[in-house]
Coordinates of C-alpha atoms in Angstrom, one line a residue:
Chain P
X1 CA 133.3 195.6 -145.9
X2 CA 130.3 197.7 -144.9
X3 CA 128.1 195.9 -147.3
X4 CA 129.1 192.6 -145.9
X5 CA 128.4 193.7 -142.3
X6 CA 125.0 194.9 -143.5
X7 CA 124.2 191.5 -145.0
X8 CA 125.3 189.7 -141.8
X9 CA 123.1 192.0 -139.7
X10 CA 120.1 191.4 -141.9
X11 CA 120.6 187.6 -141.8
X12 CA 120.9 187.7 -138.0
X13 CA 117.8 189.6 -137.6
X14 CA 115.9 187.2 -139.8
X15 CA 117.1 184.1 -138.0
X16 CA 116.5 185.6 -134.6
X17 CA 113.0 186.6 -135.6
X18 CA 112.3 183.0 -136.7
X19 CA 113.7 181.7 -133.4
X20 CA 111.6 184.0 -131.4
X21 CA 108.5 182.9 -133.2
X22 CA 109.3 179.3 -132.7
X23 CA 110.1 179.7 -129.0
X24 CA 107.0 181.7 -128.5
X25 CA 104.9 178.5 -129.1
X26 CA 103.6 177.3 -125.8
X27 CA 104.9 173.9 -124.6
X28 CA 101.5 172.8 -123.5
X29 CA 98.1 174.2 -124.3
X30 CA 97.6 177.4 -122.4
X31 CA 95.1 176.9 -119.6
X32 CA 91.8 178.4 -120.2
X33 CA 90.8 181.4 -118.2
X34 CA 89.5 180.6 -114.8
X35 CA 86.2 182.0 -115.8
X36 CA 85.7 179.5 -118.5
X37 CA 87.1 176.6 -116.5
X38 CA 84.7 176.9 -113.6
X39 CA 81.3 175.7 -114.3
X40 CA 78.8 178.1 -112.8
X41 CA 77.1 176.5 -109.9
X42 CA 73.5 175.6 -110.4
X43 CA 71.2 177.7 -108.5
X44 CA 69.9 175.6 -105.6
X45 CA 67.0 176.3 -103.4
X46 CA 67.9 177.2 -99.9
X47 CA 68.4 174.3 -97.5
X48 CA 65.7 173.2 -95.2
X49 CA 65.7 175.4 -92.2
X50 CA 66.1 173.9 -88.7
X51 CA 63.1 172.1 -87.3
X52 CA 61.9 174.8 -85.0
X53 CA 63.5 177.5 -82.8
X54 CA 64.9 175.8 -79.7
X55 CA 64.3 178.7 -77.5
X56 CA 60.5 178.5 -77.9
X57 CA 59.5 175.8 -75.3
X58 CA 56.2 175.7 -73.5
X59 CA 53.8 173.0 -72.4
X60 CA 50.2 173.7 -73.4
X61 CA 46.9 171.9 -73.7
X62 CA 43.9 172.9 -75.7
X63 CA 40.7 171.4 -76.8
X64 CA 37.8 172.1 -79.2
X65 CA 34.4 170.5 -79.7
X66 CA 34.1 169.0 -83.2
X67 CA 31.8 166.9 -85.3
X68 CA 32.3 163.1 -84.7
X69 CA 33.4 162.6 -88.4
X70 CA 35.8 165.4 -88.2
X71 CA 38.7 165.6 -90.6
X72 CA 41.9 166.9 -89.0
X73 CA 44.8 168.3 -90.8
X74 CA 48.1 169.0 -89.1
X75 CA 51.9 169.1 -89.7
X76 CA 54.6 168.3 -87.2
X77 CA 58.1 169.6 -87.6
X78 CA 59.6 167.6 -84.8
X79 CA 58.6 165.5 -81.9
X80 CA 57.0 162.3 -80.8
X81 CA 53.4 162.3 -82.0
X82 CA 50.7 160.1 -80.5
X83 CA 47.1 160.2 -81.9
X84 CA 44.5 158.3 -80.0
X85 CA 40.8 158.0 -80.7
X86 CA 38.3 158.4 -77.9
X87 CA 34.6 158.5 -77.6
X88 CA 34.2 162.2 -77.0
X89 CA 33.3 164.6 -79.8
X90 CA 36.2 166.7 -78.9
X91 CA 39.8 167.3 -80.0
X92 CA 42.4 167.8 -77.4
X93 CA 46.0 168.8 -78.1
X94 CA 48.8 168.5 -75.6
X95 CA 52.3 169.8 -76.4
X96 CA 55.2 169.3 -74.0
X97 CA 58.1 171.7 -74.4
X98 CA 57.2 172.9 -77.8
X99 CA 55.3 175.4 -79.8
X100 CA 51.9 176.8 -78.9
X101 CA 49.1 174.9 -80.7
X102 CA 46.0 176.4 -82.0
X103 CA 42.8 175.4 -83.9
X104 CA 41.7 176.7 -87.2
X105 CA 38.3 175.7 -88.2
X106 CA 38.2 175.3 -92.0
X107 CA 34.6 174.1 -92.3
X108 CA 31.6 173.5 -90.0
X109 CA 28.8 171.0 -90.2
X110 CA 25.7 172.7 -91.5
X111 CA 23.3 170.9 -89.1
X112 CA 25.3 170.7 -85.9
X113 CA 27.5 173.8 -86.4
X114 CA 30.5 172.0 -85.2
X115 CA 33.8 171.9 -87.0
X116 CA 34.1 169.0 -89.4
X117 CA 37.3 170.1 -91.0
X118 CA 39.9 171.3 -88.5
X119 CA 43.5 172.4 -88.8
X120 CA 45.8 172.1 -85.9
X121 CA 48.7 174.5 -86.3
X122 CA 51.2 176.5 -84.4
X123 CA 50.0 179.9 -83.1
X124 CA 52.6 182.5 -83.4
X125 CA 53.0 185.0 -80.6
X126 CA 52.0 188.5 -81.3
X127 CA 54.6 190.5 -83.2
X128 CA 56.4 187.4 -84.4
X129 CA 57.0 187.5 -88.1
X130 CA 55.9 184.5 -90.2
X131 CA 58.8 182.2 -90.9
X132 CA 59.5 178.8 -92.2
X133 CA 57.5 176.0 -90.6
X134 CA 55.4 178.6 -88.9
X135 CA 52.3 176.5 -89.1
X136 CA 53.8 173.2 -88.0
X137 CA 53.7 172.0 -84.5
X138 CA 56.9 171.0 -82.7
X139 CA 57.7 169.8 -79.3
X140 CA 59.2 167.0 -77.2
X141 CA 55.8 165.2 -77.1
X142 CA 52.6 166.0 -78.9
X143 CA 49.5 164.1 -78.0
X144 CA 46.1 164.3 -79.7
X145 CA 42.9 162.8 -78.6
X146 CA 40.4 162.8 -81.4
X147 CA 36.9 161.2 -82.0
X148 CA 37.0 157.6 -83.0
X149 CA 35.5 158.4 -86.4
X150 CA 38.0 161.1 -87.1
X151 CA 40.2 161.2 -90.1
X152 CA 43.8 162.3 -89.8
X153 CA 45.8 164.0 -92.5
X154 CA 49.3 164.3 -91.2
X155 CA 52.6 165.4 -92.6
X156 CA 55.8 165.5 -90.7
X157 CA 59.4 166.1 -91.0
X158 CA 61.1 164.2 -88.2
X159 CA 58.6 162.5 -86.1
X160 CA 58.0 159.2 -84.3
X161 CA 54.3 158.7 -85.0
X162 CA 51.8 156.4 -83.2
X163 CA 48.2 156.4 -84.4
X164 CA 45.6 154.3 -82.7
X165 CA 41.9 153.8 -83.0
X166 CA 40.6 156.3 -85.5
X167 CA 38.7 155.9 -88.7
X168 CA 41.2 156.8 -91.4
X169 CA 44.9 157.8 -91.6
X170 CA 46.8 159.6 -94.3
X171 CA 50.4 160.2 -93.0
X172 CA 53.5 161.1 -94.7
X173 CA 56.8 161.9 -92.9
X174 CA 60.3 162.5 -94.1
X175 CA 61.9 160.5 -91.4
X176 CA 60.8 158.5 -88.4
X177 CA 58.9 155.3 -87.6
X178 CA 55.2 155.1 -88.0
X179 CA 53.1 152.7 -86.0
X180 CA 49.4 152.4 -86.8
X181 CA 46.8 150.2 -85.3
X182 CA 43.1 149.8 -85.0
X183 CA 42.2 151.8 -88.1
X184 CA 38.8 151.0 -89.5
X185 CA 38.7 152.9 -92.8
X186 CA 42.0 152.6 -94.5
X187 CA 45.7 153.7 -94.2
X188 CA 48.0 155.5 -96.5
X189 CA 51.4 155.8 -94.8
X190 CA 54.7 156.9 -96.3
X191 CA 58.0 157.4 -94.6
X192 CA 61.2 158.0 -96.5
X193 CA 63.4 156.8 -93.7
X194 CA 61.9 154.7 -91.0
X195 CA 59.9 151.6 -90.3
X196 CA 56.2 151.1 -90.8
X197 CA 54.1 148.9 -88.6
X198 CA 50.4 148.3 -89.2
X199 CA 48.3 146.0 -87.1
X200 CA 44.6 145.2 -86.6
X201 CA 43.4 147.5 -89.2
X202 CA 40.9 147.4 -92.1
X203 CA 40.4 149.1 -95.4
X204 CA 42.5 149.9 -98.3
X205 CA 46.1 150.0 -97.1
X206 CA 49.1 151.5 -98.9
X207 CA 52.4 151.5 -97.1
X208 CA 55.7 152.8 -98.4
X209 CA 59.2 153.3 -97.0
X210 CA 62.4 154.1 -98.8
X211 CA 64.8 152.8 -96.2
X212 CA 63.1 150.8 -93.5
X213 CA 61.0 147.7 -92.9
X214 CA 57.3 147.2 -93.3
X215 CA 55.4 144.9 -91.0
X216 CA 51.7 144.3 -91.3
X217 CA 49.7 141.8 -89.4
X218 CA 46.0 141.2 -88.6
X219 CA 44.9 143.3 -91.5
X220 CA 41.6 142.9 -93.3
X221 CA 39.8 144.6 -96.1
X222 CA 37.0 146.8 -95.1
X223 CA 35.1 146.4 -98.4
X224 CA 35.4 144.0 -101.3
X225 CA 38.1 145.1 -103.6
X226 CA 40.2 147.0 -101.0
X227 CA 43.8 146.8 -102.0
X228 CA 46.8 146.1 -99.8
X229 CA 50.0 147.5 -101.2
X230 CA 53.4 147.7 -99.5
X231 CA 56.6 148.8 -101.1
X232 CA 60.1 149.1 -99.5
X233 CA 63.4 150.2 -100.9
X234 CA 66.1 148.4 -99.1
X235 CA 64.0 147.0 -96.2
X236 CA 62.0 143.9 -95.7
X237 CA 58.3 143.5 -96.1
X238 CA 56.6 141.1 -93.8
X239 CA 52.9 140.4 -94.1
X240 CA 51.1 138.1 -91.6
X241 CA 47.5 137.4 -91.6
X242 CA 46.8 139.9 -94.3
X243 CA 43.4 139.0 -95.6
X244 CA 43.0 141.3 -98.5
X245 CA 42.2 139.6 -101.7
X246 CA 44.5 141.8 -103.7
X247 CA 48.0 142.2 -102.3
X248 CA 51.0 143.7 -103.9
X249 CA 54.3 143.7 -102.0
X250 CA 57.7 144.6 -103.3
X251 CA 61.2 145.4 -102.2
X252 CA 64.3 146.1 -104.1
X253 CA 67.0 144.6 -102.1
X254 CA 65.0 143.4 -99.1
X255 CA 63.0 140.2 -98.5
X256 CA 59.3 139.9 -99.0
X257 CA 57.7 137.5 -96.6
X258 CA 54.0 136.4 -96.7
X259 CA 52.6 134.2 -94.1
X260 CA 48.9 133.4 -94.1
X261 CA 46.1 131.8 -96.0
X262 CA 45.4 132.5 -99.6
X263 CA 41.8 133.5 -100.4
X264 CA 39.9 132.2 -103.3
X265 CA 39.9 134.6 -106.2
X266 CA 42.7 136.5 -104.6
X267 CA 45.4 138.3 -106.6
X268 CA 48.8 138.2 -105.0
X269 CA 51.9 139.9 -106.5
X270 CA 55.3 139.8 -104.8
X271 CA 58.3 141.3 -106.4
X272 CA 61.9 141.9 -105.6
X273 CA 65.0 142.8 -107.5
X274 CA 67.7 141.0 -105.5
X275 CA 65.8 140.1 -102.4
X276 CA 64.2 136.8 -101.6
X277 CA 60.5 136.1 -101.8
X278 CA 59.2 133.7 -99.1
X279 CA 55.7 132.4 -99.0
X280 CA 54.4 130.4 -96.1
X281 CA 50.9 129.1 -96.9
X282 CA 48.7 126.2 -95.6
X283 CA 49.5 122.9 -97.2
X284 CA 46.0 122.6 -98.5
X285 CA 46.0 125.9 -100.3
X286 CA 44.6 126.2 -103.8
X287 CA 46.5 128.5 -106.1
X288 CA 48.1 129.0 -109.4
X289 CA 51.6 130.4 -109.3
X290 CA 53.4 132.1 -112.0
X291 CA 57.0 132.9 -111.4
X292 CA 59.6 134.8 -113.4
X293 CA 63.0 134.7 -111.7
X294 CA 65.6 135.8 -114.2
X295 CA 68.9 134.8 -112.6
X296 CA 67.3 133.6 -109.3
X297 CA 66.2 130.2 -108.0
X298 CA 62.8 128.7 -107.2
X299 CA 62.0 126.1 -104.6
X300 CA 58.7 124.8 -103.2
X301 CA 57.9 122.5 -100.3
X302 CA 54.4 122.1 -101.5
X303 CA 54.1 119.7 -104.5
X304 CA 53.4 121.7 -107.7
X305 CA 51.8 120.6 -110.9
X306 CA 53.8 122.4 -113.5
X307 CA 52.1 123.7 -116.5
X308 CA 55.4 124.8 -117.9
X309 CA 58.9 125.5 -116.6
X310 CA 61.7 127.2 -118.5
X311 CA 65.2 127.2 -117.2
X312 CA 67.0 129.3 -119.8
X313 CA 69.7 131.7 -118.7
X314 CA 68.2 134.9 -117.5
X315 CA 64.7 133.9 -118.5
X316 CA 63.6 131.3 -116.0
X317 CA 59.9 131.1 -115.5
X318 CA 57.2 128.6 -114.6
X319 CA 53.6 128.2 -114.0
X320 CA 52.2 125.6 -111.7
X321 CA 48.9 124.7 -110.1
X322 CA 48.2 123.5 -106.6
X323 CA 44.8 122.2 -105.8
X324 CA 42.1 123.8 -107.9
X325 CA 44.1 126.9 -108.5
X326 CA 41.6 129.3 -106.9
X327 CA 44.0 132.2 -106.2
X328 CA 46.6 133.7 -108.4
X329 CA 50.2 134.4 -107.3
X330 CA 52.6 136.3 -109.4
X331 CA 56.2 136.2 -108.3
X332 CA 58.9 138.3 -110.0
X333 CA 62.5 138.6 -109.1
X334 CA 65.6 139.4 -111.0
X335 CA 68.2 137.8 -108.9
X336 CA 66.5 136.6 -105.7
X337 CA 65.4 133.3 -104.4
X338 CA 61.7 132.3 -104.3
X339 CA 60.5 129.7 -101.9
X340 CA 57.1 128.4 -101.0
X341 CA 56.8 126.6 -97.7
X342 CA 54.0 124.9 -95.9
X343 CA 52.6 126.6 -92.9
Chain W
X1 CA 163.6 218.7 -202.0
X2 CA 165.4 220.8 -199.4
X3 CA 167.5 218.6 -197.2
X4 CA 166.5 215.1 -196.4
X5 CA 162.9 214.0 -197.4
X6 CA 160.5 212.6 -195.0
X7 CA 159.8 208.9 -195.1
X8 CA 156.2 207.6 -195.5
X9 CA 156.1 206.2 -191.9
X10 CA 156.7 209.7 -190.5
X11 CA 154.2 211.2 -192.8
X12 CA 151.6 208.6 -191.7
X13 CA 152.4 209.3 -188.1
X14 CA 152.0 213.0 -188.8
X15 CA 148.6 212.4 -190.3
X16 CA 147.5 210.3 -187.4
X17 CA 148.7 213.0 -185.0
X18 CA 151.2 210.8 -183.4
X19 CA 154.2 213.0 -183.8
X20 CA 155.4 215.5 -181.3
X21 CA 154.7 219.2 -181.7
X22 CA 158.3 220.0 -182.8
X23 CA 158.3 217.2 -185.3
X24 CA 154.9 218.4 -186.6
X25 CA 156.4 222.0 -187.1
X26 CA 159.5 220.6 -188.8
X27 CA 157.4 218.3 -191.1
X28 CA 155.1 221.2 -191.9
X29 CA 158.0 223.5 -193.0
X30 CA 159.6 220.8 -195.0
X31 CA 156.5 219.8 -196.9
X32 CA 155.9 223.5 -197.8
X33 CA 159.4 223.6 -199.5
X34 CA 159.5 220.0 -200.9
X35 CA 157.3 219.0 -203.8
X36 CA 158.1 215.3 -203.4
X37 CA 157.2 215.2 -199.8
X38 CA 154.1 217.3 -200.5
X39 CA 153.0 214.8 -203.1
X40 CA 153.7 211.9 -200.7
X41 CA 151.6 213.6 -198.0
X42 CA 148.7 214.1 -200.4
X43 CA 148.8 210.4 -201.4
X44 CA 148.8 209.4 -197.8
X45 CA 145.8 211.7 -197.0
X46 CA 143.9 210.2 -199.9
X47 CA 144.6 206.7 -198.5
X48 CA 143.4 207.8 -195.0
X49 CA 140.2 209.3 -196.5
X50 CA 139.4 206.1 -198.3
X51 CA 140.0 204.1 -195.2
X52 CA 137.8 206.3 -193.0
X53 CA 135.0 206.4 -195.6
X54 CA 135.1 202.6 -195.6
X55 CA 135.0 202.4 -191.8
X56 CA 132.3 205.1 -191.6
X57 CA 129.4 202.6 -191.6
X58 CA 130.9 200.7 -188.8
X59 CA 131.6 203.8 -186.8
X60 CA 127.9 204.9 -187.3
X61 CA 126.7 201.4 -186.3
X62 CA 128.1 201.8 -182.8
X63 CA 125.6 204.5 -182.0
X64 CA 122.4 202.2 -182.0
X65 CA 124.3 199.6 -180.0
X66 CA 124.9 202.1 -177.3
X67 CA 121.2 203.1 -177.3
X68 CA 120.2 199.5 -177.1
X69 CA 122.5 199.0 -174.1
X70 CA 120.9 202.0 -172.4
X71 CA 117.5 200.7 -173.0
X72 CA 118.4 197.4 -171.6
X73 CA 119.8 199.0 -168.5
X74 CA 116.6 201.1 -168.1
X75 CA 114.5 197.9 -168.4
X76 CA 116.6 196.2 -165.8
X77 CA 116.1 199.1 -163.4
X78 CA 112.4 199.2 -164.0
X79 CA 112.1 195.4 -163.4
X80 CA 114.1 195.8 -160.2
X81 CA 111.8 198.4 -159.0
X82 CA 108.7 196.3 -159.6
X83 CA 110.1 193.0 -158.3
X84 CA 108.6 191.6 -155.0
X85 CA 110.5 191.6 -151.7
X86 CA 111.1 187.9 -151.6
X87 CA 112.9 188.0 -154.9
X88 CA 115.2 190.6 -153.5
X89 CA 115.8 188.5 -150.5
X90 CA 116.4 185.5 -152.7
X91 CA 118.9 187.5 -154.7
X92 CA 120.5 188.7 -151.5
X93 CA 120.9 185.1 -150.3
X94 CA 122.1 184.0 -153.7
X95 CA 124.7 186.7 -153.6
X96 CA 125.6 185.9 -150.0
X97 CA 126.1 182.2 -150.7
X98 CA 129.1 183.1 -152.9
X99 CA 130.8 184.4 -149.7
X100 CA 132.4 181.6 -147.6
X101 CA 132.4 183.5 -144.4
X102 CA 128.8 184.4 -144.9
X103 CA 127.9 180.8 -145.5
X104 CA 129.6 179.6 -142.4
X105 CA 127.8 182.2 -140.2
X106 CA 124.5 181.4 -141.8
X107 CA 125.0 177.7 -141.3
X108 CA 125.8 178.2 -137.7
X109 CA 122.7 180.2 -137.1
X110 CA 120.5 177.8 -138.9
X111 CA 121.7 174.9 -136.8
X112 CA 121.2 176.9 -133.6
X113 CA 117.7 177.9 -134.8
X114 CA 116.8 174.2 -135.5
X115 CA 118.0 173.1 -132.1
X116 CA 115.9 175.8 -130.5
X117 CA 112.8 174.7 -132.4
X118 CA 113.3 171.0 -131.6
X119 CA 113.8 171.8 -127.9
X120 CA 110.6 173.8 -127.9
X121 CA 108.4 171.3 -129.8
X122 CA 109.7 168.1 -128.2
X123 CA 107.5 168.1 -125.0
X124 CA 104.4 168.6 -127.0
X125 CA 105.0 165.5 -129.1
X126 CA 105.2 163.1 -126.2
X127 CA 102.6 164.1 -123.7
X128 CA 103.0 162.7 -120.2
X129 CA 100.4 162.4 -117.5
X130 CA 100.0 161.0 -114.1
X131 CA 97.5 158.3 -113.5
X132 CA 96.7 157.0 -110.1
X133 CA 96.4 153.2 -109.6
X134 CA 92.9 151.9 -109.9
X135 CA 91.2 152.0 -106.5
X136 CA 89.2 149.1 -105.1
X137 CA 85.6 150.0 -104.7
X138 CA 84.0 148.9 -101.5
X139 CA 80.3 149.1 -101.1
X140 CA 78.9 150.0 -97.7
X141 CA 76.1 148.0 -96.4
X142 CA 75.2 144.3 -96.2
X143 CA 74.1 143.9 -99.7
X144 CA 76.8 143.9 -102.3
X145 CA 75.9 146.2 -105.1
X146 CA 77.2 145.2 -108.5
X147 CA 79.0 147.7 -110.6
X148 CA 76.8 150.1 -112.6
X149 CA 77.2 153.0 -114.8
X150 CA 75.0 155.1 -112.7
X151 CA 76.7 154.9 -109.4
X152 CA 77.5 152.2 -106.9
X153 CA 77.1 153.0 -103.3
X154 CA 80.0 154.5 -101.4
X155 CA 83.6 154.0 -102.5
X156 CA 86.7 154.9 -100.5
X157 CA 89.9 155.7 -102.3
X158 CA 93.0 157.3 -100.9
X159 CA 95.7 157.9 -103.5
X160 CA 99.2 156.9 -102.6
X161 CA 101.6 159.4 -104.1
X162 CA 104.5 157.0 -104.0
X163 CA 102.7 154.7 -106.3
X164 CA 101.9 157.3 -108.9
X165 CA 103.9 156.6 -112.0
X166 CA 104.2 158.6 -115.2
X167 CA 103.1 156.8 -118.2
X168 CA 103.1 157.6 -121.9
X169 CA 99.7 158.3 -123.2
X170 CA 100.5 156.6 -126.5
X171 CA 103.4 154.9 -128.2
X172 CA 102.0 155.9 -131.6
X173 CA 103.8 158.5 -133.7
X174 CA 102.2 161.9 -133.9
X175 CA 101.1 161.2 -137.5
X176 CA 99.5 157.9 -136.4
X177 CA 97.8 159.6 -133.5
X178 CA 96.5 162.2 -135.9
X179 CA 95.1 159.5 -138.1
X180 CA 93.5 157.8 -135.1
X181 CA 91.9 161.0 -133.9
X182 CA 90.7 161.8 -137.4
X183 CA 89.1 158.4 -137.6
X184 CA 87.4 158.8 -134.2
X185 CA 86.0 162.1 -135.2
X186 CA 84.3 160.6 -138.3
X187 CA 80.7 159.6 -137.8
X188 CA 80.3 156.0 -136.9
X189 CA 77.5 153.8 -137.9
X190 CA 74.9 153.7 -135.1
X191 CA 74.2 150.2 -134.0
X192 CA 70.6 149.2 -134.3
X193 CA 69.2 148.4 -130.8
X194 CA 66.2 146.3 -130.4
X195 CA 63.7 147.5 -127.9
X196 CA 61.0 145.3 -126.5
X197 CA 57.5 146.6 -126.9
X198 CA 56.9 149.5 -124.5
X199 CA 60.5 149.5 -123.4
X200 CA 61.3 152.9 -125.0
X201 CA 58.6 154.6 -122.9
X202 CA 60.2 153.2 -119.8
X203 CA 63.6 154.5 -120.9
X204 CA 62.2 157.9 -121.7
X205 CA 60.4 158.2 -118.4
X206 CA 63.5 157.2 -116.5
X207 CA 65.6 159.7 -118.4
X208 CA 63.2 162.5 -117.5
X209 CA 63.1 161.5 -113.9
X210 CA 66.8 161.0 -113.6
X211 CA 67.4 164.6 -114.7
X212 CA 65.3 165.9 -111.9
X213 CA 66.7 163.4 -109.4
X214 CA 70.3 164.2 -110.1
X215 CA 69.6 167.8 -109.5
X216 CA 67.7 167.3 -106.2
X217 CA 68.9 164.2 -104.5
X218 CA 71.8 166.0 -102.7
X219 CA 69.2 168.2 -101.1
X220 CA 66.6 165.6 -100.4
X221 CA 68.5 162.8 -98.8
X222 CA 70.6 162.8 -95.7
X223 CA 73.8 160.7 -95.5
X224 CA 72.4 157.3 -94.6
X225 CA 69.3 157.5 -96.7
X226 CA 71.4 158.6 -99.6
X227 CA 73.5 155.5 -99.3
X228 CA 70.4 153.4 -99.2
X229 CA 69.0 155.2 -102.2
X230 CA 72.2 154.8 -104.2
X231 CA 72.5 151.1 -103.3
X232 CA 69.0 150.4 -104.4
X233 CA 69.5 152.3 -107.6
X234 CA 72.7 150.3 -108.3
X235 CA 70.8 147.0 -107.6
X236 CA 68.0 148.0 -110.0
X237 CA 70.5 149.2 -112.6
X238 CA 72.3 145.9 -112.5
X239 CA 69.1 144.0 -112.9
X240 CA 68.1 146.2 -115.9
X241 CA 71.5 145.7 -117.5
X242 CA 71.5 142.0 -117.1
X243 CA 68.0 141.5 -118.3
X244 CA 68.5 143.9 -121.2
X245 CA 71.3 141.7 -122.4
X246 CA 69.0 138.6 -122.3
X247 CA 66.2 140.3 -124.1
X248 CA 68.5 141.7 -126.8
X249 CA 69.7 138.1 -127.4
X250 CA 66.2 136.6 -127.5
X251 CA 63.4 139.2 -127.9
X252 CA 60.8 136.4 -127.5
X253 CA 61.9 135.5 -124.0
X254 CA 58.7 136.5 -122.2
X255 CA 60.1 135.7 -118.7
X256 CA 63.1 138.0 -119.3
X257 CA 60.9 140.7 -120.6
X258 CA 58.7 140.5 -117.6
X259 CA 61.6 140.8 -115.2
X260 CA 63.0 143.7 -117.3
X261 CA 59.8 145.6 -117.1
X262 CA 59.6 145.0 -113.4
X263 CA 63.1 146.3 -113.0
X264 CA 62.2 149.4 -115.0
X265 CA 59.2 150.0 -112.8
X266 CA 61.3 149.6 -109.7
X267 CA 63.6 152.2 -111.0
X268 CA 60.8 154.6 -111.8
X269 CA 59.3 154.1 -108.3
X270 CA 62.7 154.7 -106.7
X271 CA 63.3 157.8 -108.7
X272 CA 59.9 159.1 -107.9
X273 CA 60.6 158.9 -104.2
X274 CA 63.1 161.7 -104.6
X275 CA 60.5 164.0 -106.1
X276 CA 57.9 163.0 -103.6
X277 CA 60.1 163.6 -100.7
X278 CA 61.2 166.9 -102.1
X279 CA 57.5 167.9 -102.4
X280 CA 56.9 166.9 -98.9
X281 CA 59.8 169.0 -97.6
X282 CA 58.5 171.9 -99.5
X283 CA 55.0 171.7 -98.0
X284 CA 56.4 171.5 -94.5
X285 CA 58.5 174.7 -94.8

């Protein structure tokens, strides 16, 4: 009897052990430890600090005598900036409700001894530790009067910029509209969020905006070979009376408009991805047009003499001549409409 | 002879020691005084001697049989000592099977154990998950951005818990699923992709830029400009995708190639704006 009970006991232990092992298998895969599941965050640089301390507000005006061909460098953190050329050989800075401006002469003209390379920056009060944007001006309004032949090299964070009547402009802002006129020696203007307007200017011109429109009218080349280039992301590009012989204009989803005469020997390139390309030229223009318009359409009010025209799916292209074919127009769009209308 | 002589049966019993003590004394006294009975007893002893001598070989033969039996038992004990555990367990179960009550108890426990195992394993065989209904993607802005693998504008989706329904991940058996998974894990032949001349350099440049842009664009763009950027990127991606398909079909399609290159350049320019804006913000700090 005792032997039988012993056997039963051993059997029970064996079966129970098997059952425990089977039950111990998890129903679902065990979740990984939290440490493994969480992807370590990528180290990011600190966020951009605020534009400028709001508590520092003062209205100031300063001036300095400079060389007529002075090159001026400055940065603006925040505010409405207006740069105007005048006939004096002097730079005047006026800041309303903002940081205290100061001049830093980087280089002087050897003959006249006047500054020909000047930096306009924020002057920190004594005892104030250097901080972010410490060299950038800021204020409600910032006005600069500079010599007519001055060159401006400007960077800004959030500024509405107006520049008028100087020799050359190089401006780049993160956001804010830029309006430029009466520039004699060329423009390079970039804003990543805002409109760009250029009028009555000459020289090599490069305009770029990520989200905003570009408008240029009454623009001429200062020298032979000066390039006009305009590029917009989602905005429209409108060119009127742009008389450069080499023009490149593009937009991704906006429309590219060109209205004006085509110059003999000119190279015109207009490009969009999904936006339209509209040319409005005189009826008696002389040009050769090459168009590749993928899935788009092409239409012309001006009679064209086609050299070739392919209408295959996704690979539409054509070449046509009007008149003697003196200028060359390249039109490229993936999904947009191309139209040539008479002016 | 004095008195009555003893018969041969009694004499044989006397020789075999089967008579009682009193009978043995009486027979002894009688044989001492009776010549006939003494002669009969001598004959009977001779016969016994002959029989025992004849059986002597057989009696001696029993000794090696006993030794052999002892050796066998020793071997069995040695073998038992060296036998593995599982053989002992097997022997134990083999012995237990002969007992009906033990069989009934063991059967009951086995059934219980099997039920427990099935209950435990069952949820793992059929995995269930919750999948929300497919949301409708709406693009913000005036320009409709086609779908793209690299992002399409802004989408709004609010899951409705009441519409969430459990579905089976697969109707295949576990074995079939295992075969499928095994098949998927095996290396597949890489399809040969035709690249137009110079296209690979565009793709490589875009890949390099995209790595930087993905890392920085959250910092560089604010809300509205980010929407514009993503929308433009989606438009360009769609153009690239569509033109790639055309060029793959007909590599000699010059018009399609030109549009494809233009779209690649647009994308590069667009991605470059992120780096340029980031650089600008760094200089203004």
